[in-house]
């Protein structure tokens, strides 16, 4: 069955530290891959996406993600976290033939310590 | 450019009552989605429209949920009668559809509490 897994429910980092949020998917082919961020009381905002080509993609707010086909992963990274990055992060995939429907992971809550 | 508009932002009802949520997508976006986000979970697709036609409503509990997009623009999601487990944030999203980048634009959501 097609699925998306975010193994970390909650991550805490200090401001200025690096960040990596994990995302794995289960699917027989390469899906379209997305990372969204959701601040409290807000809708979801797209950080970045991967369709094809260069496996390292750059997004907004200094985020990047790397697609690794061999590991079925699409991990989100940021070299230096800012306090304003505290939010919930969702990995999402669109499987082929799904008419752009997104299947979301369960999310990772990021806390940033001063 | 105006974003996806949703109303109401918050609604509290008792079980067995009815509720309706409204969504106005970004102008020109042919595809409209309703997602349900239960606390602590990722959003789950309820229904997808392409213009005024339904593309997928396989995960919509049709015994109590209904949705329409009569003129291919704004949309209404209704729950009747509501159950306790319907407490969630209902997110509307839109996209260009065919030929677009695949990016979904989300509204701020309508938070439903069923008592």
PDB file of C-alpha atoms in Angstrom:
ATOM      1  CA  UNK A   1       0.000   0.000   0.000  1.00  0.00           C
ATOM      2  CA  UNK A   2       1.139   3.563  -0.653  1.00  0.00           C
ATOM      3  CA  UNK A   3       2.131   5.412   2.492  1.00  0.00           C
ATOM      4  CA  UNK A   4       4.134   8.294   3.902  1.00  0.00           C
ATOM      5  CA  UNK A   5       5.978   8.058   7.206  1.00  0.00           C
ATOM      6  CA  UNK A   6       7.433  10.793   9.361  1.00  0.00           C
ATOM      7  CA  UNK A   7       9.114   8.844  12.158  1.00  0.00           C
ATOM      8  CA  UNK A   8       9.723  11.802  14.454  1.00  0.00           C
ATOM      9  CA  UNK A   9       6.637  13.163  16.175  1.00  0.00           C
ATOM     10  CA  UNK A  10       8.477  15.946  17.963  1.00  0.00           C
ATOM     11  CA  UNK A  11      11.968  17.423  17.561  1.00  0.00           C
ATOM     12  CA  UNK A  12      13.616  20.057  19.727  1.00  0.00           C
ATOM     13  CA  UNK A  13      16.660  22.008  18.566  1.00  0.00           C
ATOM     14  CA  UNK A  14      18.476  25.083  19.779  1.00  0.00           C
ATOM     15  CA  UNK A  15      18.387  28.248  17.736  1.00  0.00           C
ATOM     16  CA  UNK A  16      21.315  28.254  15.327  1.00  0.00           C
ATOM     17  CA  UNK A  17      21.627  24.490  15.281  1.00  0.00           C
ATOM     18  CA  UNK A  18      21.136  22.417  12.173  1.00  0.00           C
ATOM     19  CA  UNK A  19      17.915  20.545  11.488  1.00  0.00           C
ATOM     20  CA  UNK A  20      16.935  17.405   9.649  1.00  0.00           C
ATOM     21  CA  UNK A  21      13.369  16.119   9.463  1.00  0.00           C
ATOM     22  CA  UNK A  22      12.856  12.639   8.105  1.00  0.00           C
ATOM     23  CA  UNK A  23      10.319  11.439   5.569  1.00  0.00           C
ATOM     24  CA  UNK A  24       9.974   8.006   3.995  1.00  0.00           C
ATOM     25  CA  UNK A  25       7.450   6.755   1.504  1.00  0.00           C
ATOM     26  CA  UNK A  26       6.331   3.379   0.325  1.00  0.00           C
ATOM     27  CA  UNK A  27       5.586   3.167  -3.373  1.00  0.00           C
ATOM     28  CA  UNK A  28       6.753   1.227  -6.414  1.00  0.00           C
ATOM     29  CA  UNK A  29       7.785   4.263  -8.412  1.00  0.00           C
ATOM     30  CA  UNK A  30       8.962   7.799  -7.751  1.00  0.00           C
ATOM     31  CA  UNK A  31       6.157  10.018  -6.577  1.00  0.00           C
ATOM     32  CA  UNK A  32       5.994  13.783  -6.511  1.00  0.00           C
ATOM     33  CA  UNK A  33       7.344  14.937  -3.137  1.00  0.00           C
ATOM     34  CA  UNK A  34       6.518  17.994  -1.070  1.00  0.00           C
ATOM     35  CA  UNK A  35       7.252  19.573   2.278  1.00  0.00           C
ATOM     36  CA  UNK A  36       4.684  21.886   3.868  1.00  0.00           C
ATOM     37  CA  UNK A  37       4.889  23.939   7.064  1.00  0.00           C
ATOM     38  CA  UNK A  38       1.946  24.789   9.300  1.00  0.00           C
ATOM     39  CA  UNK A  39       2.126  27.484  11.963  1.00  0.00           C
ATOM     40  CA  UNK A  40      -0.501  27.490  14.749  1.00  0.00           C
ATOM     41  CA  UNK A  41      -3.897  28.514  13.436  1.00  0.00           C
ATOM     42  CA  UNK A  42      -2.601  28.808   9.898  1.00  0.00           C
ATOM     43  CA  UNK A  43      -2.999  26.856   6.713  1.00  0.00           C
ATOM     44  CA  UNK A  44      -0.212  24.883   5.131  1.00  0.00           C
ATOM     45  CA  UNK A  45       2.517  26.662   3.225  1.00  0.00           C
ATOM     46  CA  UNK A  46       4.647  24.918   0.612  1.00  0.00           C
ATOM     47  CA  UNK A  47       8.358  24.904   1.453  1.00  0.00           C
ATOM     48  CA  UNK A  48       9.632  22.947  -1.529  1.00  0.00           C
ATOM     49  CA  UNK A  49       8.817  20.198  -3.987  1.00  0.00           C
ATOM     50  CA  UNK A  50      10.518  17.530  -6.079  1.00  0.00           C
ATOM     51  CA  UNK A  51       9.206  16.236  -9.370  1.00  0.00           C
ATOM     52  CA  UNK A  52      12.331  15.086 -11.207  1.00  0.00           C
ATOM     53  CA  UNK A  53      15.898  16.081 -12.018  1.00  0.00           C
ATOM     54  CA  UNK A  54      18.371  17.315  -9.428  1.00  0.00           C
ATOM     55  CA  UNK A  55      17.757  15.363  -6.258  1.00  0.00           C
ATOM     56  CA  UNK A  56      18.712  18.279  -4.005  1.00  0.00           C
ATOM     57  CA  UNK A  57      16.012  20.907  -4.062  1.00  0.00           C
ATOM     58  CA  UNK A  58      16.040  24.350  -2.541  1.00  0.00           C
ATOM     59  CA  UNK A  59      13.007  25.902  -0.991  1.00  0.00           C
ATOM     60  CA  UNK A  60      11.882  29.010   0.791  1.00  0.00           C
ATOM     61  CA  UNK A  61      13.118  30.194   4.186  1.00  0.00           C
ATOM     62  CA  UNK A  62      16.515  28.537   3.712  1.00  0.00           C
ATOM     63  CA  UNK A  63      15.203  24.971   3.629  1.00  0.00           C
ATOM     64  CA  UNK A  64      16.427  22.231   1.330  1.00  0.00           C
ATOM     65  CA  UNK A  65      15.536  18.600   0.841  1.00  0.00           C
ATOM     66  CA  UNK A  66      17.266  15.651  -0.750  1.00  0.00           C
ATOM     67  CA  UNK A  67      15.521  12.833  -2.574  1.00  0.00           C
ATOM     68  CA  UNK A  68      17.220   9.477  -2.155  1.00  0.00           C
ATOM     69  CA  UNK A  69      15.629   6.859  -4.350  1.00  0.00           C
ATOM     70  CA  UNK A  70      17.534   3.969  -2.780  1.00  0.00           C
ATOM     71  CA  UNK A  71      16.168   4.860   0.648  1.00  0.00           C
ATOM     72  CA  UNK A  72      12.723   6.056  -0.476  1.00  0.00           C
ATOM     73  CA  UNK A  73      13.396   9.179   1.527  1.00  0.00           C
ATOM     74  CA  UNK A  74      12.944  12.914   1.148  1.00  0.00           C
ATOM     75  CA  UNK A  75      14.484  14.502   4.227  1.00  0.00           C
ATOM     76  CA  UNK A  76      14.178  18.199   4.964  1.00  0.00           C
ATOM     77  CA  UNK A  77      17.208  20.132   6.177  1.00  0.00           C
ATOM     78  CA  UNK A  78      18.179  23.577   7.346  1.00  0.00           C
ATOM     79  CA  UNK A  79      21.738  24.512   8.350  1.00  0.00           C
ATOM     80  CA  UNK A  80      20.791  27.048  11.022  1.00  0.00           C
ATOM     81  CA  UNK A  81      17.368  27.137  12.640  1.00  0.00           C
ATOM     82  CA  UNK A  82      15.669  30.384  13.631  1.00  0.00           C
ATOM     83  CA  UNK A  83      13.108  30.741  16.418  1.00  0.00           C
ATOM     84  CA  UNK A  84      10.477  31.560  13.799  1.00  0.00           C
ATOM     85  CA  UNK A  85      10.902  28.076  12.311  1.00  0.00           C
ATOM     86  CA  UNK A  86       8.982  26.571  15.226  1.00  0.00           C
ATOM     87  CA  UNK A  87       5.948  24.960  13.595  1.00  0.00           C
ATOM     88  CA  UNK A  88       4.636  21.636  12.379  1.00  0.00           C
ATOM     89  CA  UNK A  89       6.147  20.181   9.242  1.00  0.00           C
ATOM     90  CA  UNK A  90       4.390  17.803   6.911  1.00  0.00           C
ATOM     91  CA  UNK A  91       5.852  15.645   4.211  1.00  0.00           C
ATOM     92  CA  UNK A  92       3.421  14.879   1.409  1.00  0.00           C
ATOM     93  CA  UNK A  93       3.486  12.785  -1.725  1.00  0.00           C
ATOM     94  CA  UNK A  94       1.400  12.616  -4.851  1.00  0.00           C
ATOM     95  CA  UNK A  95       1.465   9.155  -6.326  1.00  0.00           C
ATOM     96  CA  UNK A  96       1.229   8.802 -10.087  1.00  0.00           C
ATOM     97  CA  UNK A  97      -2.282   8.682 -11.406  1.00  0.00           C
ATOM     98  CA  UNK A  98      -3.588  10.313  -8.259  1.00  0.00           C
ATOM     99  CA  UNK A  99      -4.601  13.505 -10.024  1.00  0.00           C
ATOM    100  CA  UNK A 100      -2.356  15.627  -7.824  1.00  0.00           C
ATOM    101  CA  UNK A 101      -3.929  14.343  -4.644  1.00  0.00           C
ATOM    102  CA  UNK A 102      -1.572  14.669  -1.744  1.00  0.00           C
ATOM    103  CA  UNK A 103      -1.094  12.004   0.896  1.00  0.00           C
ATOM    104  CA  UNK A 104       0.340  13.555   4.027  1.00  0.00           C
ATOM    105  CA  UNK A 105       2.541  12.158   6.731  1.00  0.00           C
ATOM    106  CA  UNK A 106       1.486  12.582  10.337  1.00  0.00           C
ATOM    107  CA  UNK A 107       3.741  15.590  10.833  1.00  0.00           C
ATOM    108  CA  UNK A 108       6.757  16.555  12.939  1.00  0.00           C
ATOM    109  CA  UNK A 109       6.390  19.269  15.548  1.00  0.00           C
ATOM    110  CA  UNK A 110       9.511  21.434  15.768  1.00  0.00           C
ATOM    111  CA  UNK A 111      10.370  23.301  18.954  1.00  0.00           C
ATOM    112  CA  UNK A 112      13.213  25.824  18.889  1.00  0.00           C
ATOM    113  CA  UNK A 113      14.996  26.647  22.126  1.00  0.00           C
ATOM    114  CA  UNK A 114      16.536  30.119  22.602  1.00  0.00           C
TER     115      UNK A 114
ATOM    116  CA  UNK B   1      -3.251  37.834  -5.326  1.00  0.00           C
ATOM    117  CA  UNK B   2      -5.929  36.783  -2.859  1.00  0.00           C
ATOM    118  CA  UNK B   3      -5.465  33.392  -1.244  1.00  0.00           C
ATOM    119  CA  UNK B   4      -7.943  30.637  -0.513  1.00  0.00           C
ATOM    120  CA  UNK B   5     -10.731  32.002   1.662  1.00  0.00           C
ATOM    121  CA  UNK B   6     -12.600  29.861   4.175  1.00  0.00           C
ATOM    122  CA  UNK B   7     -15.398  30.552   6.622  1.00  0.00           C
ATOM    123  CA  UNK B   8     -16.231  30.280   9.381  1.00  0.00           C
ATOM    124  CA  UNK B   9     -12.840  29.997  11.091  1.00  0.00           C
ATOM    125  CA  UNK B  10     -14.354  28.377  14.174  1.00  0.00           C
ATOM    126  CA  UNK B  11     -17.579  26.520  14.848  1.00  0.00           C
ATOM    127  CA  UNK B  12     -18.834  24.754  17.948  1.00  0.00           C
ATOM    128  CA  UNK B  13     -21.905  22.527  17.685  1.00  0.00           C
ATOM    129  CA  UNK B  14     -23.491  19.669  19.554  1.00  0.00           C
ATOM    130  CA  UNK B  15     -23.544  16.169  18.154  1.00  0.00           C
ATOM    131  CA  UNK B  16     -26.352  15.458  15.719  1.00  0.00           C
ATOM    132  CA  UNK B  17     -26.464  19.108  14.652  1.00  0.00           C
ATOM    133  CA  UNK B  18     -25.500  20.213  11.173  1.00  0.00           C
ATOM    134  CA  UNK B  19     -22.748  22.550   9.983  1.00  0.00           C
ATOM    135  CA  UNK B  20     -21.576  23.986   6.689  1.00  0.00           C
ATOM    136  CA  UNK B  21     -18.192  25.322   5.631  1.00  0.00           C
ATOM    137  CA  UNK B  22     -17.528  27.568   2.684  1.00  0.00           C
ATOM    138  CA  UNK B  23     -14.444  27.889   0.518  1.00  0.00           C
ATOM    139  CA  UNK B  24     -13.515  30.324  -2.221  1.00  0.00           C
ATOM    140  CA  UNK B  25     -10.413  29.181  -4.118  1.00  0.00           C
ATOM    141  CA  UNK B  26      -7.789  31.304  -5.808  1.00  0.00           C
ATOM    142  CA  UNK B  27      -9.176  32.860  -8.964  1.00  0.00           C
ATOM    143  CA  UNK B  28      -8.588  30.664 -11.991  1.00  0.00           C
ATOM    144  CA  UNK B  29      -7.831  27.506 -10.030  1.00  0.00           C
ATOM    145  CA  UNK B  30      -9.777  24.667 -11.575  1.00  0.00           C
ATOM    146  CA  UNK B  31      -9.099  22.078  -8.890  1.00  0.00           C
ATOM    147  CA  UNK B  32     -10.476  22.320  -5.373  1.00  0.00           C
ATOM    148  CA  UNK B  33      -9.855  19.958  -2.459  1.00  0.00           C
ATOM    149  CA  UNK B  34     -11.352  19.481   0.979  1.00  0.00           C
ATOM    150  CA  UNK B  35      -9.092  17.924   3.601  1.00  0.00           C
ATOM    151  CA  UNK B  36      -9.887  16.875   7.155  1.00  0.00           C
ATOM    152  CA  UNK B  37      -7.124  17.340   9.735  1.00  0.00           C
ATOM    153  CA  UNK B  38      -7.731  15.685  13.077  1.00  0.00           C
ATOM    154  CA  UNK B  39      -5.559  16.900  15.954  1.00  0.00           C
ATOM    155  CA  UNK B  40      -2.147  15.246  15.857  1.00  0.00           C
ATOM    156  CA  UNK B  41      -2.586  13.876  12.350  1.00  0.00           C
ATOM    157  CA  UNK B  42      -1.797  14.948   8.843  1.00  0.00           C
ATOM    158  CA  UNK B  43      -4.551  16.204   6.561  1.00  0.00           C
ATOM    159  CA  UNK B  44      -6.668  13.538   4.903  1.00  0.00           C
ATOM    160  CA  UNK B  45      -8.354  14.128   1.560  1.00  0.00           C
ATOM    161  CA  UNK B  46     -12.138  14.092   1.668  1.00  0.00           C
ATOM    162  CA  UNK B  47     -13.062  15.185  -1.841  1.00  0.00           C
ATOM    163  CA  UNK B  48     -11.494  16.630  -4.974  1.00  0.00           C
ATOM    164  CA  UNK B  49     -13.293  18.708  -7.610  1.00  0.00           C
ATOM    165  CA  UNK B  50     -12.140  19.537 -11.116  1.00  0.00           C
ATOM    166  CA  UNK B  51     -14.200  22.578 -12.096  1.00  0.00           C
ATOM    167  CA  UNK B  52     -17.712  21.574 -10.970  1.00  0.00           C
ATOM    168  CA  UNK B  53     -17.219  17.819 -11.287  1.00  0.00           C
ATOM    169  CA  UNK B  54     -16.119  15.371  -8.606  1.00  0.00           C
ATOM    170  CA  UNK B  55     -12.780  13.685  -9.326  1.00  0.00           C
ATOM    171  CA  UNK B  56     -12.551  11.622  -6.146  1.00  0.00           C
ATOM    172  CA  UNK B  57     -14.818  11.343  -3.134  1.00  0.00           C
ATOM    173  CA  UNK B  58     -13.812   7.850  -2.091  1.00  0.00           C
ATOM    174  CA  UNK B  59     -12.874   8.950   1.440  1.00  0.00           C
ATOM    175  CA  UNK B  60     -15.902  11.135   2.042  1.00  0.00           C
ATOM    176  CA  UNK B  61     -18.321   9.604   4.614  1.00  0.00           C
ATOM    177  CA  UNK B  62     -21.302  10.050   2.366  1.00  0.00           C
ATOM    178  CA  UNK B  63     -23.849   9.105   4.985  1.00  0.00           C
ATOM    179  CA  UNK B  64     -23.182  12.387   6.746  1.00  0.00           C
ATOM    180  CA  UNK B  65     -20.855  14.513   4.614  1.00  0.00           C
ATOM    181  CA  UNK B  66     -21.735  16.245   1.371  1.00  0.00           C
ATOM    182  CA  UNK B  67     -19.931  18.772  -0.782  1.00  0.00           C
ATOM    183  CA  UNK B  68     -20.754  20.749  -3.856  1.00  0.00           C
ATOM    184  CA  UNK B  69     -19.121  23.162  -6.258  1.00  0.00           C
ATOM    185  CA  UNK B  70     -22.051  24.114  -8.395  1.00  0.00           C
ATOM    186  CA  UNK B  71     -20.554  26.858 -10.560  1.00  0.00           C
ATOM    187  CA  UNK B  72     -17.020  25.566 -10.560  1.00  0.00           C
ATOM    188  CA  UNK B  73     -15.797  28.315  -8.264  1.00  0.00           C
ATOM    189  CA  UNK B  74     -16.628  28.315  -4.573  1.00  0.00           C
ATOM    190  CA  UNK B  75     -17.554  25.204  -2.650  1.00  0.00           C
ATOM    191  CA  UNK B  76     -19.535  24.155   0.404  1.00  0.00           C
ATOM    192  CA  UNK B  77     -18.858  21.185   2.675  1.00  0.00           C
ATOM    193  CA  UNK B  78     -21.728  20.069   4.890  1.00  0.00           C
ATOM    194  CA  UNK B  79     -21.894  17.661   7.798  1.00  0.00           C
ATOM    195  CA  UNK B  80     -25.286  16.391   8.912  1.00  0.00           C
ATOM    196  CA  UNK B  81     -25.612  14.990  11.525  1.00  0.00           C
ATOM    197  CA  UNK B  82     -22.278  15.657  13.170  1.00  0.00           C
ATOM    198  CA  UNK B  83     -20.532  13.127  15.390  1.00  0.00           C
ATOM    199  CA  UNK B  84     -17.942  13.681  18.092  1.00  0.00           C
ATOM    200  CA  UNK B  85     -15.242  12.216  15.842  1.00  0.00           C
ATOM    201  CA  UNK B  86     -15.886  14.932  13.258  1.00  0.00           C
ATOM    202  CA  UNK B  87     -14.058  17.424  15.479  1.00  0.00           C
ATOM    203  CA  UNK B  88     -11.209  18.556  13.260  1.00  0.00           C
ATOM    204  CA  UNK B  89      -9.901  21.360  11.088  1.00  0.00           C
ATOM    205  CA  UNK B  90     -11.391  21.338   7.620  1.00  0.00           C
ATOM    206  CA  UNK B  91      -8.894  22.638   5.093  1.00  0.00           C
ATOM    207  CA  UNK B  92      -9.741  23.809   1.626  1.00  0.00           C
ATOM    208  CA  UNK B  93      -7.054  23.907  -1.026  1.00  0.00           C
ATOM    209  CA  UNK B  94      -6.927  24.807  -4.681  1.00  0.00           C
ATOM    210  CA  UNK B  95      -4.564  24.306  -7.572  1.00  0.00           C
ATOM    211  CA  UNK B  96      -4.360  25.179 -11.230  1.00  0.00           C
ATOM    212  CA  UNK B  97      -5.017  21.566 -12.118  1.00  0.00           C
ATOM    213  CA  UNK B  98      -3.801  20.220 -15.436  1.00  0.00           C
ATOM    214  CA  UNK B  99      -0.706  22.012 -16.626  1.00  0.00           C
ATOM    215  CA  UNK B 100       0.043  23.483 -13.244  1.00  0.00           C
ATOM    216  CA  UNK B 101       3.069  22.892 -11.037  1.00  0.00           C
ATOM    217  CA  UNK B 102       1.134  20.594  -8.765  1.00  0.00           C
ATOM    218  CA  UNK B 103       1.321  23.014  -5.861  1.00  0.00           C
ATOM    219  CA  UNK B 104      -1.721  23.157  -3.632  1.00  0.00           C
ATOM    220  CA  UNK B 105      -2.590  26.442  -1.956  1.00  0.00           C
ATOM    221  CA  UNK B 106      -4.337  26.048   1.376  1.00  0.00           C
ATOM    222  CA  UNK B 107      -6.769  28.229   3.252  1.00  0.00           C
ATOM    223  CA  UNK B 108      -6.430  28.812   6.988  1.00  0.00           C
ATOM    224  CA  UNK B 109      -9.030  26.176   7.750  1.00  0.00           C
ATOM    225  CA  UNK B 110     -12.295  25.920   9.621  1.00  0.00           C
ATOM    226  CA  UNK B 111     -11.976  24.426  13.089  1.00  0.00           C
ATOM    227  CA  UNK B 112     -14.981  22.349  14.135  1.00  0.00           C
ATOM    228  CA  UNK B 113     -15.639  21.268  17.703  1.00  0.00           C
ATOM    229  CA  UNK B 114     -18.470  18.793  18.255  1.00  0.00           C
ATOM    230  CA  UNK B 115     -19.680  18.527  21.856  1.00  0.00           C
TER     231      UNK B 115
END
